């Protein structure tokens, strides 16, 4: 039997066995389009995060062995993040992710893309952190709003043919 479940909004799950968060989301786009949205700095800045923040790319080298840094802005408030790209391939991205205000809490993120056919892609992102307390801190941070608003913005970019 084929799984016909679709994820129009992100399914965010906390793993009960390891300190990991799993995010599943479907897009009306090809894997190449979703990949580009995560590796092209101008596109990434156009959709990532909650609606009330803008994103400034501070550094972006989306290749295996590269690194990145960006800052979210809301008025006078800033929220900075950085990490390293460990693998950049057509169907998988592996990177570290650090919120600069929580430098001791580095997550290892793996994004995989599955072609569902008919121009649709399923994206699964796992974020592994060092403890259940750190995982719960990420979950309580408001990440759900940022994830869903960001992916809705990505849907809009896809709909107008920006990717």
mmCIF file with all atom_site columns, C-alpha atoms in Angstrom:
data_model
loop_
_atom_site.group_PDB
_atom_site.id
_atom_site.type_symbol
_atom_site.label_atom_id
_atom_site.label_alt_id
_atom_site.label_comp_id
_atom_site.label_asym_id
_atom_site.label_entity_id
_atom_site.label_seq_id
_atom_site.pdbx_PDB_ins_code
_atom_site.Cartn_x
_atom_site.Cartn_y
_atom_site.Cartn_z
_atom_site.occupancy
_atom_site.B_iso_or_equiv
_atom_site.pdbx_formal_charge
_atom_site.auth_seq_id
_atom_site.auth_comp_id
_atom_site.auth_asym_id
_atom_site.auth_atom_id
_atom_site.pdbx_PDB_model_num
ATOM 1   C CA . UNK A 1 1   ? 0.000  0.000  0.000   1.00 0.00 ? 1   UNK A CA 1
ATOM 2   C CA . UNK A 1 2   ? 1.324  3.464  -0.935  1.00 0.00 ? 2   UNK A CA 1
ATOM 3   C CA . UNK A 1 3   ? 1.481  6.141  1.760   1.00 0.00 ? 3   UNK A CA 1
ATOM 4   C CA . UNK A 1 4   ? -0.630 9.041  0.476   1.00 0.00 ? 4   UNK A CA 1
ATOM 5   C CA . UNK A 1 5   ? -0.178 11.221 3.569   1.00 0.00 ? 5   UNK A CA 1
ATOM 6   C CA . UNK A 1 6   ? 0.707  14.797 2.686   1.00 0.00 ? 6   UNK A CA 1
ATOM 7   C CA . UNK A 1 7   ? 2.287  17.407 4.906   1.00 0.00 ? 7   UNK A CA 1
ATOM 8   C CA . UNK A 1 8   ? 1.070  20.855 3.788   1.00 0.00 ? 8   UNK A CA 1
ATOM 9   C CA . UNK A 1 9   ? 2.296  22.253 7.091   1.00 0.00 ? 9   UNK A CA 1
ATOM 10  C CA . UNK A 1 10  ? 5.361  20.974 8.856   1.00 0.00 ? 10  UNK A CA 1
ATOM 11  C CA . UNK A 1 11  ? 5.009  17.934 11.056  1.00 0.00 ? 11  UNK A CA 1
ATOM 12  C CA . UNK A 1 12  ? 7.399  18.556 13.959  1.00 0.00 ? 12  UNK A CA 1
ATOM 13  C CA . UNK A 1 13  ? 8.166  15.540 16.117  1.00 0.00 ? 13  UNK A CA 1
ATOM 14  C CA . UNK A 1 14  ? 10.391 15.077 19.159  1.00 0.00 ? 14  UNK A CA 1
ATOM 15  C CA . UNK A 1 15  ? 12.092 11.698 19.093  1.00 0.00 ? 15  UNK A CA 1
ATOM 16  C CA . UNK A 1 16  ? 11.602 9.821  22.367  1.00 0.00 ? 16  UNK A CA 1
ATOM 17  C CA . UNK A 1 17  ? 14.791 7.732  22.107  1.00 0.00 ? 17  UNK A CA 1
ATOM 18  C CA . UNK A 1 18  ? 17.425 10.331 21.184  1.00 0.00 ? 18  UNK A CA 1
ATOM 19  C CA . UNK A 1 19  ? 17.526 14.152 21.592  1.00 0.00 ? 19  UNK A CA 1
ATOM 20  C CA . UNK A 1 20  ? 16.352 14.842 18.073  1.00 0.00 ? 20  UNK A CA 1
ATOM 21  C CA . UNK A 1 21  ? 13.653 16.832 16.312  1.00 0.00 ? 21  UNK A CA 1
ATOM 22  C CA . UNK A 1 22  ? 12.220 15.576 13.014  1.00 0.00 ? 22  UNK A CA 1
ATOM 23  C CA . UNK A 1 23  ? 10.487 17.965 10.614  1.00 0.00 ? 23  UNK A CA 1
ATOM 24  C CA . UNK A 1 24  ? 8.545  16.618 7.634   1.00 0.00 ? 24  UNK A CA 1
ATOM 25  C CA . UNK A 1 25  ? 7.112  18.907 4.949   1.00 0.00 ? 25  UNK A CA 1
ATOM 26  C CA . UNK A 1 26  ? 5.897  18.427 1.369   1.00 0.00 ? 26  UNK A CA 1
ATOM 27  C CA . UNK A 1 27  ? 6.365  20.981 -1.403  1.00 0.00 ? 27  UNK A CA 1
ATOM 28  C CA . UNK A 1 28  ? 4.823  21.453 -4.840  1.00 0.00 ? 28  UNK A CA 1
ATOM 29  C CA . UNK A 1 29  ? 8.324  21.570 -6.284  1.00 0.00 ? 29  UNK A CA 1
ATOM 30  C CA . UNK A 1 30  ? 11.059 19.328 -7.579  1.00 0.00 ? 30  UNK A CA 1
ATOM 31  C CA . UNK A 1 31  ? 13.893 18.195 -5.308  1.00 0.00 ? 31  UNK A CA 1
ATOM 32  C CA . UNK A 1 32  ? 16.224 20.498 -7.279  1.00 0.00 ? 32  UNK A CA 1
ATOM 33  C CA . UNK A 1 33  ? 14.009 23.504 -6.490  1.00 0.00 ? 33  UNK A CA 1
ATOM 34  C CA . UNK A 1 34  ? 13.820 22.710 -2.761  1.00 0.00 ? 34  UNK A CA 1
ATOM 35  C CA . UNK A 1 35  ? 17.579 22.091 -2.707  1.00 0.00 ? 35  UNK A CA 1
ATOM 36  C CA . UNK A 1 36  ? 18.238 25.452 -4.382  1.00 0.00 ? 36  UNK A CA 1
ATOM 37  C CA . UNK A 1 37  ? 15.965 27.201 -1.852  1.00 0.00 ? 37  UNK A CA 1
ATOM 38  C CA . UNK A 1 38  ? 18.251 25.891 0.900   1.00 0.00 ? 38  UNK A CA 1
ATOM 39  C CA . UNK A 1 39  ? 21.593 26.582 -0.805  1.00 0.00 ? 39  UNK A CA 1
ATOM 40  C CA . UNK A 1 40  ? 21.142 29.860 -2.723  1.00 0.00 ? 40  UNK A CA 1
ATOM 41  C CA . UNK A 1 41  ? 21.720 32.666 -0.189  1.00 0.00 ? 41  UNK A CA 1
ATOM 42  C CA . UNK A 1 42  ? 19.369 35.191 -1.815  1.00 0.00 ? 42  UNK A CA 1
ATOM 43  C CA . UNK A 1 43  ? 16.544 32.667 -2.020  1.00 0.00 ? 43  UNK A CA 1
ATOM 44  C CA . UNK A 1 44  ? 17.179 31.403 1.512   1.00 0.00 ? 44  UNK A CA 1
ATOM 45  C CA . UNK A 1 45  ? 17.007 34.946 2.899   1.00 0.00 ? 45  UNK A CA 1
ATOM 46  C CA . UNK A 1 46  ? 13.730 35.531 1.023   1.00 0.00 ? 46  UNK A CA 1
ATOM 47  C CA . UNK A 1 47  ? 11.806 32.776 2.813   1.00 0.00 ? 47  UNK A CA 1
ATOM 48  C CA . UNK A 1 48  ? 13.468 31.613 6.038   1.00 0.00 ? 48  UNK A CA 1
ATOM 49  C CA . UNK A 1 49  ? 12.016 32.403 9.455   1.00 0.00 ? 49  UNK A CA 1
ATOM 50  C CA . UNK A 1 50  ? 8.887  33.983 10.843  1.00 0.00 ? 50  UNK A CA 1
ATOM 51  C CA . UNK A 1 51  ? 7.059  36.694 8.917   1.00 0.00 ? 51  UNK A CA 1
ATOM 52  C CA . UNK A 1 52  ? 8.036  39.448 11.381  1.00 0.00 ? 52  UNK A CA 1
ATOM 53  C CA . UNK A 1 53  ? 11.786 38.974 10.797  1.00 0.00 ? 53  UNK A CA 1
ATOM 54  C CA . UNK A 1 54  ? 14.019 39.825 7.877   1.00 0.00 ? 54  UNK A CA 1
ATOM 55  C CA . UNK A 1 55  ? 17.198 37.902 7.145   1.00 0.00 ? 55  UNK A CA 1
ATOM 56  C CA . UNK A 1 56  ? 20.640 39.241 6.334   1.00 0.00 ? 56  UNK A CA 1
ATOM 57  C CA . UNK A 1 57  ? 23.145 36.754 4.953   1.00 0.00 ? 57  UNK A CA 1
ATOM 58  C CA . UNK A 1 58  ? 26.499 37.468 6.606   1.00 0.00 ? 58  UNK A CA 1
ATOM 59  C CA . UNK A 1 59  ? 28.449 34.652 4.951   1.00 0.00 ? 59  UNK A CA 1
ATOM 60  C CA . UNK A 1 60  ? 27.360 31.813 2.649   1.00 0.00 ? 60  UNK A CA 1
ATOM 61  C CA . UNK A 1 61  ? 29.484 29.079 1.066   1.00 0.00 ? 61  UNK A CA 1
ATOM 62  C CA . UNK A 1 62  ? 27.041 26.245 0.289   1.00 0.00 ? 62  UNK A CA 1
ATOM 63  C CA . UNK A 1 63  ? 29.429 23.462 -0.627  1.00 0.00 ? 63  UNK A CA 1
ATOM 64  C CA . UNK A 1 64  ? 30.755 20.416 1.173   1.00 0.00 ? 64  UNK A CA 1
ATOM 65  C CA . UNK A 1 65  ? 33.264 21.880 3.634   1.00 0.00 ? 65  UNK A CA 1
ATOM 66  C CA . UNK A 1 66  ? 31.772 25.385 3.414   1.00 0.00 ? 66  UNK A CA 1
ATOM 67  C CA . UNK A 1 67  ? 30.199 27.488 6.133   1.00 0.00 ? 67  UNK A CA 1
ATOM 68  C CA . UNK A 1 68  ? 27.397 29.979 6.612   1.00 0.00 ? 68  UNK A CA 1
ATOM 69  C CA . UNK A 1 69  ? 26.146 32.737 8.918   1.00 0.00 ? 69  UNK A CA 1
ATOM 70  C CA . UNK A 1 70  ? 23.002 34.827 8.898   1.00 0.00 ? 70  UNK A CA 1
ATOM 71  C CA . UNK A 1 71  ? 21.239 37.303 11.132  1.00 0.00 ? 71  UNK A CA 1
ATOM 72  C CA . UNK A 1 72  ? 17.503 37.712 11.632  1.00 0.00 ? 72  UNK A CA 1
ATOM 73  C CA . UNK A 1 73  ? 16.374 41.282 12.250  1.00 0.00 ? 73  UNK A CA 1
ATOM 74  C CA . UNK A 1 74  ? 13.282 42.679 13.946  1.00 0.00 ? 74  UNK A CA 1
ATOM 75  C CA . UNK A 1 75  ? 13.599 46.416 14.571  1.00 0.00 ? 75  UNK A CA 1
ATOM 76  C CA . UNK A 1 76  ? 16.612 46.795 16.859  1.00 0.00 ? 76  UNK A CA 1
ATOM 77  C CA . UNK A 1 77  ? 16.630 43.090 17.796  1.00 0.00 ? 77  UNK A CA 1
ATOM 78  C CA . UNK A 1 78  ? 19.069 40.707 16.123  1.00 0.00 ? 78  UNK A CA 1
ATOM 79  C CA . UNK A 1 79  ? 19.287 36.922 16.245  1.00 0.00 ? 79  UNK A CA 1
ATOM 80  C CA . UNK A 1 80  ? 22.441 35.453 14.711  1.00 0.00 ? 80  UNK A CA 1
ATOM 81  C CA . UNK A 1 81  ? 23.146 31.885 13.598  1.00 0.00 ? 81  UNK A CA 1
ATOM 82  C CA . UNK A 1 82  ? 26.093 30.092 12.030  1.00 0.00 ? 82  UNK A CA 1
ATOM 83  C CA . UNK A 1 83  ? 27.235 26.649 10.976  1.00 0.00 ? 83  UNK A CA 1
ATOM 84  C CA . UNK A 1 84  ? 29.201 24.473 8.598   1.00 0.00 ? 84  UNK A CA 1
ATOM 85  C CA . UNK A 1 85  ? 28.090 22.515 5.562   1.00 0.00 ? 85  UNK A CA 1
ATOM 86  C CA . UNK A 1 86  ? 29.357 18.949 5.961   1.00 0.00 ? 86  UNK A CA 1
ATOM 87  C CA . UNK A 1 87  ? 27.666 17.545 2.861   1.00 0.00 ? 87  UNK A CA 1
ATOM 88  C CA . UNK A 1 88  ? 25.939 19.316 -0.007  1.00 0.00 ? 88  UNK A CA 1
ATOM 89  C CA . UNK A 1 89  ? 24.538 16.864 -2.540  1.00 0.00 ? 89  UNK A CA 1
ATOM 90  C CA . UNK A 1 90  ? 21.398 16.951 -4.721  1.00 0.00 ? 90  UNK A CA 1
ATOM 91  C CA . UNK A 1 91  ? 19.163 15.009 -2.305  1.00 0.00 ? 91  UNK A CA 1
ATOM 92  C CA . UNK A 1 92  ? 20.884 15.617 1.028   1.00 0.00 ? 92  UNK A CA 1
ATOM 93  C CA . UNK A 1 93  ? 22.341 18.469 3.054   1.00 0.00 ? 93  UNK A CA 1
ATOM 94  C CA . UNK A 1 94  ? 24.211 17.885 6.306   1.00 0.00 ? 94  UNK A CA 1
ATOM 95  C CA . UNK A 1 95  ? 25.169 20.905 8.366   1.00 0.00 ? 95  UNK A CA 1
ATOM 96  C CA . UNK A 1 96  ? 25.689 22.182 11.863  1.00 0.00 ? 96  UNK A CA 1
ATOM 97  C CA . UNK A 1 97  ? 23.370 24.879 13.186  1.00 0.00 ? 97  UNK A CA 1
ATOM 98  C CA . UNK A 1 98  ? 24.167 27.157 16.121  1.00 0.00 ? 98  UNK A CA 1
ATOM 99  C CA . UNK A 1 99  ? 22.102 29.994 17.532  1.00 0.00 ? 99  UNK A CA 1
ATOM 100 C CA . UNK A 1 100 ? 24.804 32.420 18.671  1.00 0.00 ? 100 UNK A CA 1
ATOM 101 C CA . UNK A 1 101 ? 22.969 33.197 21.925  1.00 0.00 ? 101 UNK A CA 1
ATOM 102 C CA . UNK A 1 102 ? 23.157 29.473 22.810  1.00 0.00 ? 102 UNK A CA 1
ATOM 103 C CA . UNK A 1 103 ? 26.707 28.627 21.637  1.00 0.00 ? 103 UNK A CA 1
ATOM 104 C CA . UNK A 1 104 ? 26.826 25.455 23.727  1.00 0.00 ? 104 UNK A CA 1
ATOM 105 C CA . UNK A 1 105 ? 23.829 24.026 21.881  1.00 0.00 ? 105 UNK A CA 1
ATOM 106 C CA . UNK A 1 106 ? 24.990 22.957 18.425  1.00 0.00 ? 106 UNK A CA 1
ATOM 107 C CA . UNK A 1 107 ? 22.655 20.823 16.354  1.00 0.00 ? 107 UNK A CA 1
ATOM 108 C CA . UNK A 1 108 ? 23.607 18.458 13.571  1.00 0.00 ? 108 UNK A CA 1
ATOM 109 C CA . UNK A 1 109 ? 20.994 18.778 10.845  1.00 0.00 ? 109 UNK A CA 1
ATOM 110 C CA . UNK A 1 110 ? 20.369 16.363 8.005   1.00 0.00 ? 110 UNK A CA 1
ATOM 111 C CA . UNK A 1 111 ? 17.938 17.377 5.267   1.00 0.00 ? 111 UNK A CA 1
ATOM 112 C CA . UNK A 1 112 ? 16.816 14.687 2.835   1.00 0.00 ? 112 UNK A CA 1
ATOM 113 C CA . UNK A 1 113 ? 14.670 15.189 -0.239  1.00 0.00 ? 113 UNK A CA 1
ATOM 114 C CA . UNK A 1 114 ? 12.438 12.516 -1.763  1.00 0.00 ? 114 UNK A CA 1
ATOM 115 C CA . UNK A 1 115 ? 10.897 12.932 -5.191  1.00 0.00 ? 115 UNK A CA 1
ATOM 116 C CA . UNK A 1 116 ? 7.196  12.080 -4.805  1.00 0.00 ? 116 UNK A CA 1
ATOM 117 C CA . UNK A 1 117 ? 6.531  12.435 -8.544  1.00 0.00 ? 117 UNK A CA 1
ATOM 118 C CA . UNK A 1 118 ? 4.246  14.923 -10.280 1.00 0.00 ? 118 UNK A CA 1
ATOM 119 C CA . UNK A 1 119 ? 6.526  17.829 -9.283  1.00 0.00 ? 119 UNK A CA 1
ATOM 120 C CA . UNK A 1 120 ? 6.237  17.161 -5.544  1.00 0.00 ? 120 UNK A CA 1
ATOM 121 C CA . UNK A 1 121 ? 8.970  16.666 -2.977  1.00 0.00 ? 121 UNK A CA 1
ATOM 122 C CA . UNK A 1 122 ? 8.995  15.458 0.606   1.00 0.00 ? 122 UNK A CA 1
ATOM 123 C CA . UNK A 1 123 ? 11.624 17.061 2.790   1.00 0.00 ? 123 UNK A CA 1
ATOM 124 C CA . UNK A 1 124 ? 12.647 15.510 6.098   1.00 0.00 ? 124 UNK A CA 1
ATOM 125 C CA . UNK A 1 125 ? 15.001 17.402 8.390   1.00 0.00 ? 125 UNK A CA 1
ATOM 126 C CA . UNK A 1 126 ? 16.453 15.851 11.523  1.00 0.00 ? 126 UNK A CA 1
ATOM 127 C CA . UNK A 1 127 ? 18.140 18.033 14.136  1.00 0.00 ? 127 UNK A CA 1
ATOM 128 C CA . UNK A 1 128 ? 20.216 16.143 16.673  1.00 0.00 ? 128 UNK A CA 1
ATOM 129 C CA . UNK A 1 129 ? 21.337 18.018 19.788  1.00 0.00 ? 129 UNK A CA 1
ATOM 130 C CA . UNK A 1 130 ? 23.430 17.048 22.824  1.00 0.00 ? 130 UNK A CA 1
ATOM 131 C CA . UNK A 1 131 ? 20.642 16.478 25.352  1.00 0.00 ? 131 UNK A CA 1
ATOM 132 C CA . UNK A 1 132 ? 16.912 16.165 25.822  1.00 0.00 ? 132 UNK A CA 1
ATOM 133 C CA . UNK A 1 133 ? 16.987 19.467 27.739  1.00 0.00 ? 133 UNK A CA 1
ATOM 134 C CA . UNK A 1 134 ? 18.566 21.199 24.724  1.00 0.00 ? 134 UNK A CA 1
ATOM 135 C CA . UNK A 1 135 ? 16.015 19.585 22.412  1.00 0.00 ? 135 UNK A CA 1
ATOM 136 C CA . UNK A 1 136 ? 13.177 20.805 24.609  1.00 0.00 ? 136 UNK A CA 1
ATOM 137 C CA . UNK A 1 137 ? 14.718 24.304 24.686  1.00 0.00 ? 137 UNK A CA 1
ATOM 138 C CA . UNK A 1 138 ? 14.673 24.370 20.871  1.00 0.00 ? 138 UNK A CA 1
ATOM 139 C CA . UNK A 1 139 ? 11.057 23.154 20.807  1.00 0.00 ? 139 UNK A CA 1
ATOM 140 C CA . UNK A 1 140 ? 9.995  25.819 23.327  1.00 0.00 ? 140 UNK A CA 1
ATOM 141 C CA . UNK A 1 141 ? 11.778 28.599 21.398  1.00 0.00 ? 141 UNK A CA 1
ATOM 142 C CA . UNK A 1 142 ? 8.885  29.278 19.018  1.00 0.00 ? 142 UNK A CA 1
ATOM 143 C CA . UNK A 1 143 ? 10.535 27.356 16.196  1.00 0.00 ? 143 UNK A CA 1
ATOM 144 C CA . UNK A 1 144 ? 7.177  25.974 15.027  1.00 0.00 ? 144 UNK A CA 1
ATOM 145 C CA . UNK A 1 145 ? 5.987  29.462 14.019  1.00 0.00 ? 145 UNK A CA 1
ATOM 146 C CA . UNK A 1 146 ? 9.217  30.257 12.195  1.00 0.00 ? 146 UNK A CA 1
ATOM 147 C CA . UNK A 1 147 ? 9.258  26.925 10.409  1.00 0.00 ? 147 UNK A CA 1
ATOM 148 C CA . UNK A 1 148 ? 5.650  27.059 9.211   1.00 0.00 ? 148 UNK A CA 1
ATOM 149 C CA . UNK A 1 149 ? 5.696  30.753 8.255   1.00 0.00 ? 149 UNK A CA 1
ATOM 150 C CA . UNK A 1 150 ? 9.021  30.275 6.476   1.00 0.00 ? 150 UNK A CA 1
ATOM 151 C CA . UNK A 1 151 ? 7.828  27.269 4.497   1.00 0.00 ? 151 UNK A CA 1
ATOM 152 C CA . UNK A 1 152 ? 4.625  29.119 3.578   1.00 0.00 ? 152 UNK A CA 1
ATOM 153 C CA . UNK A 1 153 ? 6.837  31.920 2.209   1.00 0.00 ? 153 UNK A CA 1
ATOM 154 C CA . UNK A 1 154 ? 8.805  29.292 0.269   1.00 0.00 ? 154 UNK A CA 1
ATOM 155 C CA . UNK A 1 155 ? 5.518  27.956 -1.133  1.00 0.00 ? 155 UNK A CA 1
ATOM 156 C CA . UNK A 1 156 ? 4.741  31.507 -2.333  1.00 0.00 ? 156 UNK A CA 1
ATOM 157 C CA . UNK A 1 157 ? 8.136  31.849 -4.035  1.00 0.00 ? 157 UNK A CA 1
ATOM 158 C CA . UNK A 1 158 ? 7.566  28.528 -5.754  1.00 0.00 ? 158 UNK A CA 1
ATOM 159 C CA . UNK A 1 159 ? 4.058  29.523 -6.855  1.00 0.00 ? 159 UNK A CA 1
ATOM 160 C CA . UNK A 1 160 ? 5.303  32.694 -8.582  1.00 0.00 ? 160 UNK A CA 1
ATOM 161 C CA . UNK A 1 161 ? 8.118  30.814 -10.299 1.00 0.00 ? 161 UNK A CA 1
ATOM 162 C CA . UNK A 1 162 ? 10.994 32.395 -8.409  1.00 0.00 ? 162 UNK A CA 1
ATOM 163 C CA . UNK A 1 163 ? 12.802 29.034 -8.185  1.00 0.00 ? 163 UNK A CA 1
#
